mmCIF file of C-alpha atoms and ligand atoms in Angstrom:
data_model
loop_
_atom_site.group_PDB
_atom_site.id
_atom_site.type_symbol
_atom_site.label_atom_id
_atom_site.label_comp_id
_atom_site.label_asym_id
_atom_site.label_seq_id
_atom_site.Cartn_x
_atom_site.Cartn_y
_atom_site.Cartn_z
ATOM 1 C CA UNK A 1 311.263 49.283 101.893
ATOM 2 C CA UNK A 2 315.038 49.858 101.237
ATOM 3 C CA UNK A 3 316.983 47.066 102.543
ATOM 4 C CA UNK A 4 320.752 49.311 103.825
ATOM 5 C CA UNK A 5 322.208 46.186 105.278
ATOM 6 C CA UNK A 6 324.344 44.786 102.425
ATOM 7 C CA UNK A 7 326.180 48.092 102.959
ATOM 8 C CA UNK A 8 325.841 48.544 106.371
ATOM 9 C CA UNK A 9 328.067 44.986 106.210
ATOM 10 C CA UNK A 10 330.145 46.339 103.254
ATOM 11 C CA UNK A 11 331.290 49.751 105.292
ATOM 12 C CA UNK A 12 331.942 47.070 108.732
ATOM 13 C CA UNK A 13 333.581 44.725 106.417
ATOM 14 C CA UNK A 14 335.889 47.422 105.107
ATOM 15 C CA UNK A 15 336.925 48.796 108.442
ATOM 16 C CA UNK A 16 337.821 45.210 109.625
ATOM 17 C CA UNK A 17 340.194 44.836 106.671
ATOM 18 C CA UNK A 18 341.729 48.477 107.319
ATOM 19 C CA UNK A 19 343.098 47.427 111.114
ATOM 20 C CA UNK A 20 343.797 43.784 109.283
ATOM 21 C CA UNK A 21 345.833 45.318 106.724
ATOM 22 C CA UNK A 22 347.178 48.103 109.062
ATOM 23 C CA UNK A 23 345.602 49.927 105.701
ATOM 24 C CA UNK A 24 345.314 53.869 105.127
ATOM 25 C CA UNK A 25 342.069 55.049 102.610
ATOM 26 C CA UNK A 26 342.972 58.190 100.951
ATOM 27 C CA UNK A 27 340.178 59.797 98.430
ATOM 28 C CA UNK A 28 340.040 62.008 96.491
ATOM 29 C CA UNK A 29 337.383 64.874 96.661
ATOM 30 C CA UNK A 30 335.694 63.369 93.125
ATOM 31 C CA UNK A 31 335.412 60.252 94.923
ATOM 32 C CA UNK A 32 331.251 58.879 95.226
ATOM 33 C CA UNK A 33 330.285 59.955 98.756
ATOM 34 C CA UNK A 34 329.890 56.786 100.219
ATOM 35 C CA UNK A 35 334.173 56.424 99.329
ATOM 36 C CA UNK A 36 334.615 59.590 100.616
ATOM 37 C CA UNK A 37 332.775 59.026 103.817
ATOM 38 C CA UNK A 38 334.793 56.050 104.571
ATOM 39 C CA UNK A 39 338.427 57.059 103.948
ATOM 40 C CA UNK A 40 340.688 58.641 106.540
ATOM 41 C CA UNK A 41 341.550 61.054 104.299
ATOM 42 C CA UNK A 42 339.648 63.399 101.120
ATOM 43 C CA UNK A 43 341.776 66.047 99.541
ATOM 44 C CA UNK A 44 343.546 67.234 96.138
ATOM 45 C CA UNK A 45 345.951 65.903 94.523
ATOM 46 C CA UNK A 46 348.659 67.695 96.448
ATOM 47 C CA UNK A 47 346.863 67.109 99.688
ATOM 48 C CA UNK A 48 347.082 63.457 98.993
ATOM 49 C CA UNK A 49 350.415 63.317 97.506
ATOM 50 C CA UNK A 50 351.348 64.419 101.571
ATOM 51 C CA UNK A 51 349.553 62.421 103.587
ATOM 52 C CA UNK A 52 350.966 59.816 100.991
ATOM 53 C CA UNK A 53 354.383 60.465 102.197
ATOM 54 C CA UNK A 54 353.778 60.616 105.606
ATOM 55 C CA UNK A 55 351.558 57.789 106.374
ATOM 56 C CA UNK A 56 352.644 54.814 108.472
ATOM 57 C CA UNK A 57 350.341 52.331 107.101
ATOM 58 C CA UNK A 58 351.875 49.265 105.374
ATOM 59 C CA UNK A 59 349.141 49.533 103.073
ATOM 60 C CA UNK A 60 347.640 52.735 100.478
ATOM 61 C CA UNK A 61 344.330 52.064 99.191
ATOM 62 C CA UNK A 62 344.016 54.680 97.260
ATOM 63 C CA UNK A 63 340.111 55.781 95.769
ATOM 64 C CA UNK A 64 341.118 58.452 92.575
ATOM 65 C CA UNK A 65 342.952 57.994 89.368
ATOM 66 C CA UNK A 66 345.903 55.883 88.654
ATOM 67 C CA UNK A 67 348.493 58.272 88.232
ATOM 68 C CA UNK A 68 347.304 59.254 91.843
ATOM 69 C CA UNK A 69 347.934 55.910 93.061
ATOM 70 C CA UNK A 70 351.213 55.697 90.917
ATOM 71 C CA UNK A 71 352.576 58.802 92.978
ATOM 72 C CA UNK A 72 352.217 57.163 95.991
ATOM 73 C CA UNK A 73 353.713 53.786 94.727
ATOM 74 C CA UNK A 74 356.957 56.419 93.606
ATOM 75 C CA UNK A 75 357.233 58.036 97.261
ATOM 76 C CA UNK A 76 356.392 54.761 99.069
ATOM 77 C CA UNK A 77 358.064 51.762 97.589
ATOM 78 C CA UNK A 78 358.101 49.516 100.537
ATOM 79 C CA UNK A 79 354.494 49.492 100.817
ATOM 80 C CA UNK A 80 351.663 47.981 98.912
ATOM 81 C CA UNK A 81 349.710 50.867 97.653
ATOM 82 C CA UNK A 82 346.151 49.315 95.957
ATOM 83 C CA UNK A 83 343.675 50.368 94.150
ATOM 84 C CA UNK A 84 339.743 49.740 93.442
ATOM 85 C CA UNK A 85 340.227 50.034 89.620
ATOM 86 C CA UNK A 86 343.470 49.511 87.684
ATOM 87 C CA UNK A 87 341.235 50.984 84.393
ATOM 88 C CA UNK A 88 340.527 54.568 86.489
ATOM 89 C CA UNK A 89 342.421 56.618 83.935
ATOM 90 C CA UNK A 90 342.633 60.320 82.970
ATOM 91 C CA UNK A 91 342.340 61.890 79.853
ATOM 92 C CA UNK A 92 345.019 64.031 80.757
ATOM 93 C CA UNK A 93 347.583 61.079 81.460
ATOM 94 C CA UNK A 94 346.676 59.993 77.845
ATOM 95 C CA UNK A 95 347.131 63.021 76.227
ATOM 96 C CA UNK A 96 350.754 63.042 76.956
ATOM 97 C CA UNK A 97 352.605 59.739 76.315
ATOM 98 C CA UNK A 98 355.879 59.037 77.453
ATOM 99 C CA UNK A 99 357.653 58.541 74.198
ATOM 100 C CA UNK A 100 355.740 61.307 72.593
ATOM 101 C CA UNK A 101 357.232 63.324 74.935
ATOM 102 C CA UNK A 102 360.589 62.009 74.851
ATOM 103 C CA UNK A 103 360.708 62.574 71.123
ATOM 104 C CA UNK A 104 359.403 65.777 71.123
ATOM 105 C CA UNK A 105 362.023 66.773 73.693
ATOM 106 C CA UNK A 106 364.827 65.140 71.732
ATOM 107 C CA UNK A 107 364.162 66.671 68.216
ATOM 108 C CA UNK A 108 364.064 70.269 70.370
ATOM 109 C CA UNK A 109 367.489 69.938 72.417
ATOM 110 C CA UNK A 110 368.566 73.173 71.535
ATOM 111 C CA UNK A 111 365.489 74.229 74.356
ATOM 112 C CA UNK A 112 367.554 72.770 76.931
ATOM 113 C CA UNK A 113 363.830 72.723 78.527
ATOM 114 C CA UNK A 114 363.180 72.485 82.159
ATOM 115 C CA UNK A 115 359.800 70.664 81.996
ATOM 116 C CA UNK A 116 357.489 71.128 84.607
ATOM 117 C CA UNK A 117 354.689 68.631 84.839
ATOM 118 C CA UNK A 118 351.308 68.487 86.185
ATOM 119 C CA UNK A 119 351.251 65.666 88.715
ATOM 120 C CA UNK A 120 348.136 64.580 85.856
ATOM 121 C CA UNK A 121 350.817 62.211 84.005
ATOM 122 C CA UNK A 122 352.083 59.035 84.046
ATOM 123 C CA UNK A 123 355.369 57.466 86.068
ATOM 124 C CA UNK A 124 357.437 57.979 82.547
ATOM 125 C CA UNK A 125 356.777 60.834 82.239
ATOM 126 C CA UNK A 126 357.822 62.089 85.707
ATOM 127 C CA UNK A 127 360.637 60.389 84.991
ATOM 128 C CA UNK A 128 361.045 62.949 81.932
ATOM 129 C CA UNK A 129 360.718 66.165 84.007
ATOM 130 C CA UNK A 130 362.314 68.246 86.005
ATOM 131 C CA UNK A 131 359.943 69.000 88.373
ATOM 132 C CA UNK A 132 356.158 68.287 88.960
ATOM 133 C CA UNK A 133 353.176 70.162 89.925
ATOM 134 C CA UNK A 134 349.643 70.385 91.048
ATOM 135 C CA UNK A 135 346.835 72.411 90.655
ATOM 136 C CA UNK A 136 346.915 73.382 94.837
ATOM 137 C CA UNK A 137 350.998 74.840 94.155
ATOM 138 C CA UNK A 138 351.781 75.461 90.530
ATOM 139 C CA UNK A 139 351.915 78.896 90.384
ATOM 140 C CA UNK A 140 354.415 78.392 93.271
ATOM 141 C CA UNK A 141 356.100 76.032 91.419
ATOM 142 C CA UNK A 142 356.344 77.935 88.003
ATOM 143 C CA UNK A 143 358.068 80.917 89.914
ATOM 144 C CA UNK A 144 360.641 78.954 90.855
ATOM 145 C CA UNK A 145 362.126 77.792 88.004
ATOM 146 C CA UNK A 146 365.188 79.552 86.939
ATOM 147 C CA UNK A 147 364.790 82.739 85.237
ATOM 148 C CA UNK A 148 366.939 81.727 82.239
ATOM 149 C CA UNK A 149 365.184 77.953 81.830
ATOM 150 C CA UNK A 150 362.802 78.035 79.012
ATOM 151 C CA UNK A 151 359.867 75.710 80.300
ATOM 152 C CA UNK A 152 357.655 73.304 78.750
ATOM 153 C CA UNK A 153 354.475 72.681 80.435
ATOM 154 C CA UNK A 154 353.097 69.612 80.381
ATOM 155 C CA UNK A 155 349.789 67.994 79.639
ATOM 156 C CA UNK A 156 347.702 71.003 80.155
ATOM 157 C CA UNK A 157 347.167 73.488 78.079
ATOM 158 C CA UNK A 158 344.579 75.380 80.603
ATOM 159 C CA UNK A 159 346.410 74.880 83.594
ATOM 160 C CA UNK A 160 349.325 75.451 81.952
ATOM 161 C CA UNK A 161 347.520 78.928 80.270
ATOM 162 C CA UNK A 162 345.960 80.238 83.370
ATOM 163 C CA UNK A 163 350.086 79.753 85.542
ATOM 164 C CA UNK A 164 351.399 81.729 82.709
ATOM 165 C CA UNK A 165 348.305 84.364 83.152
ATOM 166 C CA UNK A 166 349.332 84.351 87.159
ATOM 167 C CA UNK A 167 352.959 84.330 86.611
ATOM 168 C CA UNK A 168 353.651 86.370 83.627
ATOM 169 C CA UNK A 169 356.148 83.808 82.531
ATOM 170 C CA UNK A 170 355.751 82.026 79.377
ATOM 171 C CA UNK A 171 355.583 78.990 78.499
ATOM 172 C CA UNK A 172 355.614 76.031 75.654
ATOM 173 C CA UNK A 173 352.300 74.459 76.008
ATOM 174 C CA UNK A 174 351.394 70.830 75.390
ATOM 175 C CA UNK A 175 348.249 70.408 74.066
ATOM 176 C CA UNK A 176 346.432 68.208 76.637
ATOM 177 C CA UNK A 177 343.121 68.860 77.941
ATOM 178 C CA UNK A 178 340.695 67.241 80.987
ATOM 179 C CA UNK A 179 337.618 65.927 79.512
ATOM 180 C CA UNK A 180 335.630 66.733 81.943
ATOM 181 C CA UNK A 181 336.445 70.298 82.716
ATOM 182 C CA UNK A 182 336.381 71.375 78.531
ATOM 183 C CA UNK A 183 332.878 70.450 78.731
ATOM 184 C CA UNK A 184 332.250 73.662 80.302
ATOM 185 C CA UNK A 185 331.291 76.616 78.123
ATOM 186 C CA UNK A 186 330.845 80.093 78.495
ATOM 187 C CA UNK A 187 327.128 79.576 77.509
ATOM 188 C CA UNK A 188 326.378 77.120 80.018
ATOM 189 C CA UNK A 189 328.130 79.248 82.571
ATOM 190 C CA UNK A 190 326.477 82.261 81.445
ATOM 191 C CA UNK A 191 322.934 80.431 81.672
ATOM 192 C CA UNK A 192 323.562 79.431 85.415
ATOM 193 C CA UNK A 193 324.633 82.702 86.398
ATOM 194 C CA UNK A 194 321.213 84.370 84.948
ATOM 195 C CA UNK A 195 319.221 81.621 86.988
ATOM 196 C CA UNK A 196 321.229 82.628 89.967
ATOM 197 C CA UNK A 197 322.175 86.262 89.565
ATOM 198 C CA UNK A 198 323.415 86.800 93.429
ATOM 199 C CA UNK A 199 326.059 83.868 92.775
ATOM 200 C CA UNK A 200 329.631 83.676 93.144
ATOM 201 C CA UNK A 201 331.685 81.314 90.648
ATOM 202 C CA UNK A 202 334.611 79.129 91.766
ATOM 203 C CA UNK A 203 336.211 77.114 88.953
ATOM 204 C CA UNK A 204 339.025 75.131 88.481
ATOM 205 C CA UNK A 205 342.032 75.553 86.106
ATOM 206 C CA UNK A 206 341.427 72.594 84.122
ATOM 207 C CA UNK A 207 338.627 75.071 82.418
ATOM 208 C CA UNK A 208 339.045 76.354 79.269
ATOM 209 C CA UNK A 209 339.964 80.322 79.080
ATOM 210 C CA UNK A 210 336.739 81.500 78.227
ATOM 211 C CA UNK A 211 334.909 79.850 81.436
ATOM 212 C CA UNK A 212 337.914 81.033 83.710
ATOM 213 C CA UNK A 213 337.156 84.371 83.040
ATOM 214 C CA UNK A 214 333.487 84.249 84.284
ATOM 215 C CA UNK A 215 334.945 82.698 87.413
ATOM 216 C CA UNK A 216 335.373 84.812 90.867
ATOM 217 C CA UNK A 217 337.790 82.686 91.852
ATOM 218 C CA UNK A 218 339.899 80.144 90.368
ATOM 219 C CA UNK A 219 341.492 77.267 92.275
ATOM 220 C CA UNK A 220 342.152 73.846 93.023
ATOM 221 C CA UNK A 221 339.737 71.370 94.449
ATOM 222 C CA UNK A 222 340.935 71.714 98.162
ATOM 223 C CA UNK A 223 341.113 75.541 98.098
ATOM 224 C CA UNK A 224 337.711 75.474 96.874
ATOM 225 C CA UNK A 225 336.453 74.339 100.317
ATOM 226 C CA UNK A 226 338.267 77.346 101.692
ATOM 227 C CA UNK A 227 336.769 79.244 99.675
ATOM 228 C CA UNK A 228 333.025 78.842 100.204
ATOM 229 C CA UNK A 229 333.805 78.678 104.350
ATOM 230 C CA UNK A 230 335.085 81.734 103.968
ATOM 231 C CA UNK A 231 333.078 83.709 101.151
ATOM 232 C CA UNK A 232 330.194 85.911 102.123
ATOM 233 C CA UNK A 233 327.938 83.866 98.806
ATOM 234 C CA UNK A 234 325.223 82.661 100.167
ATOM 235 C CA UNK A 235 325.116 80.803 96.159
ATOM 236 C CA UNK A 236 328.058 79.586 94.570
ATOM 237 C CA UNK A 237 328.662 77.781 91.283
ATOM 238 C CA UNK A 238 331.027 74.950 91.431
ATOM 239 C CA UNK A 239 332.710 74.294 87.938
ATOM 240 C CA UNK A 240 334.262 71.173 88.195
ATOM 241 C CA UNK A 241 333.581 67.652 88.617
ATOM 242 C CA UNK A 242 330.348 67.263 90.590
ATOM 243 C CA UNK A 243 331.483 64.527 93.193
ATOM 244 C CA UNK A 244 333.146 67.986 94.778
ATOM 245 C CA UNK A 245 329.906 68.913 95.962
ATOM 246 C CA UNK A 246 329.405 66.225 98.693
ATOM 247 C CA UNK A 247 332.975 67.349 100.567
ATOM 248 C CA UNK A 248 331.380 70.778 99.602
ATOM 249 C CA UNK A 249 328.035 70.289 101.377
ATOM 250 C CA UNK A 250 330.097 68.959 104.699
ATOM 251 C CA UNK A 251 332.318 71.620 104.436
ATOM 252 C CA UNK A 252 330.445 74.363 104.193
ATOM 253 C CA UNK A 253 327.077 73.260 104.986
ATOM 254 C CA UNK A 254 325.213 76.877 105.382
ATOM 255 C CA UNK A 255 325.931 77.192 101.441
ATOM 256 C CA UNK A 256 323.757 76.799 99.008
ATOM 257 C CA UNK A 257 326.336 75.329 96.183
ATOM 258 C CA UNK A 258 325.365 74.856 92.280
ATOM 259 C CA UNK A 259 326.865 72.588 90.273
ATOM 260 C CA UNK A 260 328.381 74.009 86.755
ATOM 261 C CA UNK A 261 326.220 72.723 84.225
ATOM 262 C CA UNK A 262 327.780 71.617 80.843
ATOM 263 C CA UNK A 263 325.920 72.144 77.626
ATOM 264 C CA UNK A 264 324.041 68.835 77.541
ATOM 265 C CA UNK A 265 323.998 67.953 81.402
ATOM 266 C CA UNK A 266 323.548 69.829 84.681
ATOM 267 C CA UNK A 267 326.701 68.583 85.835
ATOM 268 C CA UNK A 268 330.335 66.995 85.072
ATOM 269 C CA UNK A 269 331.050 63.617 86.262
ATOM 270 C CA UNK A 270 334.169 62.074 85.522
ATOM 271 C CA UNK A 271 333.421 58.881 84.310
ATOM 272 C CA UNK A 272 337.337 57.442 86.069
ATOM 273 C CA UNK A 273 337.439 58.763 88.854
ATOM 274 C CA UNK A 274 333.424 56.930 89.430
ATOM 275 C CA UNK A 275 334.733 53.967 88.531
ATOM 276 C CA UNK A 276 335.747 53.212 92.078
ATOM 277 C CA UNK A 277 332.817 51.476 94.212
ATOM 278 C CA UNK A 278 332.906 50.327 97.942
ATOM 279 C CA UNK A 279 332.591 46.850 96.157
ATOM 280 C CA UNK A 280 335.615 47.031 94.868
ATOM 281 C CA UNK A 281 337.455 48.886 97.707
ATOM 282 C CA UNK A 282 336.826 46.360 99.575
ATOM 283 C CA UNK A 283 337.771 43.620 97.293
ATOM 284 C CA UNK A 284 341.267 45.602 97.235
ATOM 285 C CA UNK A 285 341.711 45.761 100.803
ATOM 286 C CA UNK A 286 340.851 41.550 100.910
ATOM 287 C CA UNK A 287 343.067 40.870 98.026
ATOM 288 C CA UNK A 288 346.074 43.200 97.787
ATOM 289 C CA UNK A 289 345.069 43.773 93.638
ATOM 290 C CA UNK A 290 345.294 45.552 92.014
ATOM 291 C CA UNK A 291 348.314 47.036 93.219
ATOM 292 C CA UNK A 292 350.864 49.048 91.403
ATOM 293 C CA UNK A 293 354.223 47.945 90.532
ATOM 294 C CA UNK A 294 357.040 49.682 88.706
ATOM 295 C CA UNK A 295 360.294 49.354 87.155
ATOM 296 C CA UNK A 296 362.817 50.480 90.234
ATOM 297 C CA UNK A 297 364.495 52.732 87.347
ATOM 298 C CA UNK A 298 361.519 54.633 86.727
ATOM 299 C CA UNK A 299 360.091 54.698 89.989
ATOM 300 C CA UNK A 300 363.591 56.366 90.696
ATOM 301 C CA UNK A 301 363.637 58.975 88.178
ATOM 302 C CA UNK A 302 360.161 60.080 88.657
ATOM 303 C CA UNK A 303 360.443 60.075 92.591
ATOM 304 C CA UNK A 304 362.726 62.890 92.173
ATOM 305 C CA UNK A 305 360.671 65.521 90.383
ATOM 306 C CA UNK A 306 357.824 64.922 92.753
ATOM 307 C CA UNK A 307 359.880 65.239 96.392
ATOM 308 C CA UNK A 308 361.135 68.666 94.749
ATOM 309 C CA UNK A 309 357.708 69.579 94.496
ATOM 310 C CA UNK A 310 356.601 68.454 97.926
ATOM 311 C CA UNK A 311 359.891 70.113 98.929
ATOM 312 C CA UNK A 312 358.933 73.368 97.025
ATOM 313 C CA UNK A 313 355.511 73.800 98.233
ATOM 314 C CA UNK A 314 355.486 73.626 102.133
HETATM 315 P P1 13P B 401 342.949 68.748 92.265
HETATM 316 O O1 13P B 401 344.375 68.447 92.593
HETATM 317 O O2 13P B 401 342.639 70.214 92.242
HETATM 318 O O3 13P B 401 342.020 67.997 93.159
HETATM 319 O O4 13P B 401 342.663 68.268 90.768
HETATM 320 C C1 13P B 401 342.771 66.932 90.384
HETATM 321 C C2 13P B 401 342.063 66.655 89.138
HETATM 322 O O5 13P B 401 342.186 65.594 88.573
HETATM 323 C C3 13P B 401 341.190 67.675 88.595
HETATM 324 O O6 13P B 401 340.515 67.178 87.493
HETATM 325 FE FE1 SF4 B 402 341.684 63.373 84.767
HETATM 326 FE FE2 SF4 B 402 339.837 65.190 84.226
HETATM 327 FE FE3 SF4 B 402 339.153 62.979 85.539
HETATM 328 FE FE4 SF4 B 402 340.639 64.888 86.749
HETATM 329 S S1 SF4 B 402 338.530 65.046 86.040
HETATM 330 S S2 SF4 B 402 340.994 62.670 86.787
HETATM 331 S S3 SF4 B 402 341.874 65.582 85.013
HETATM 332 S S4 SF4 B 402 339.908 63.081 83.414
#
């Protein structure tokens, strides 16, 4: 027999510490189901980044990545913002350090570049840019940019590749890639569309070139729950990480939705963002850590790029 009480406790024990705390749970949509069915909030980065801002809750506990929580540190620093694991990561935030960046932006002065960086990227380096993105509003945010700025994109190359396939503008690339989402291939596309020949494909524009073009639509994780309400599918692939499937299946729930299967696997997990457990959520709300702190000049500098964006994209 399966014994549910332990987290029957866990979930009430959670909830207590929310009103304690006067605490706000914001996850994101590759958050494990049992995270996402607790917080008061599931979105995309961008979707987060808001309710972020607006929020009245002394406390953040934020269930994604740390750069996500780091955002919300930068837009909120009066309040605690915690998190259920200081190690969740993202390949993407690696790919692109600070000083790397600063370098690389120093020995090419004569670019005067107006960097634009995906929100994927650490407090230094919003603190290097000029303005910062999403997937949910970079096109939008790309055709803003003065005509006679040359941009640098920054850390990925696919997003970065698909805005200038939108846009038409170009664009210095740096070479940073999602771990998760360059696991898809065109041949392990290819192979779930044959076993499902009626289907539609939504992907998302951390995907390498060759998978975006067998892809109907292309988007970020929110607008993919737009799009299967609203397509006429009855099947749709979903290429990109697979805990999107469980806001999928409440969001659409007359769909019958396919995960994108990878070469080796039947579907892409990314193995930060499932770091988070309810264990440790609650453990955040109870202790206040880990938290995130930063250096009041950088928090400064990089709060900047990010309320253009938010300003940019209502
Ligand atoms: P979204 O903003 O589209 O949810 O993407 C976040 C992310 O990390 C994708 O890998
Ligand atoms: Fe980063 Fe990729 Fe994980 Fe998104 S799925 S948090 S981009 S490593």
């Amino acid at each position: 027999m399966v014994n549910i009480a332990p987290s029957v406790d866990l979930t009430a024990a959670i909830g207590r510490l929310r009103e304690e705390r006067n605490a706000v749970i914001l996850a994101h949509n590759y958050q494990v189901p049992e995270i996402q069915d607790i917080a008061d909030f599931v979105g995309d980065s961008l979707g987060l980044a808001y309710k972020a801002r607006e929020t009245d809750a002394e406390v953040i506990a934020f269930c994604g990545v740390h750069f996500m929580a780091e955002t919300a540190k930068i837009i909120n620093p009066t309040k605690t913002v915690v998190l259920p694991d200081k190690d969740a990561g993202c390949s993407l935030e690696e790919s692109c350090p600070a000083d790397e960046l600063e370098a690389f932006l120093n020995e090419n002065e004569e670019n005067n570049y107006f960097v634009v960086a995906y929100i994927n990227c650490s407090a230094r380096v919003k603190a290097l840019s000029d303005v910062i993105c999403t997937s949910g509003n970079a096109v939008k945010i790309v055709e803003s940019v003065p005509a006679d700025r040359k941009i640098l994109f920054v850390p990925d190359q696919n997003l970065g590749s698909w805005v200038m396939e939108q846009t038409g503008r170009p664009m210095d690339l740096w070479e940073g890639a999602c771990y998760v989402h360059v696991e898809f291939t065109r041949d392990s596309i290819n192979a779930i569309k044959r076993d499902h020949p009626d289907a539609v494909v939504v992907a998302h524009p951390e995907c390498t070139y060759a998978v975006r073009l067998l892809a109907d639509e292309i988007c970020s994780t929110e607008k993919m729950v737009h799009f299967c309400r609203q397509s006429e599918a009855k099947n749709i692939i979903v290429v990109t990480e697979a805990g999107m499937l469980h806001r999928l299946q409440k969001e659409a729930p007359n769909k019958n939705l396919i995960p994108g299967p990878t070469d080796n696997c039947r579907c892409a997990e990314c193995r930060f963002m499932k770091m988070n457990t309810l264990d440790k959520l609650h453990d955040c709300l109870l202790n206040l850590t880990p938290s995130i702190e930063l250096p009041e000049d950088i928090r400064k500098k990089a709060e900047a790029p990010i309320l253009r964006m938010l300003e940019l994209s209502k």
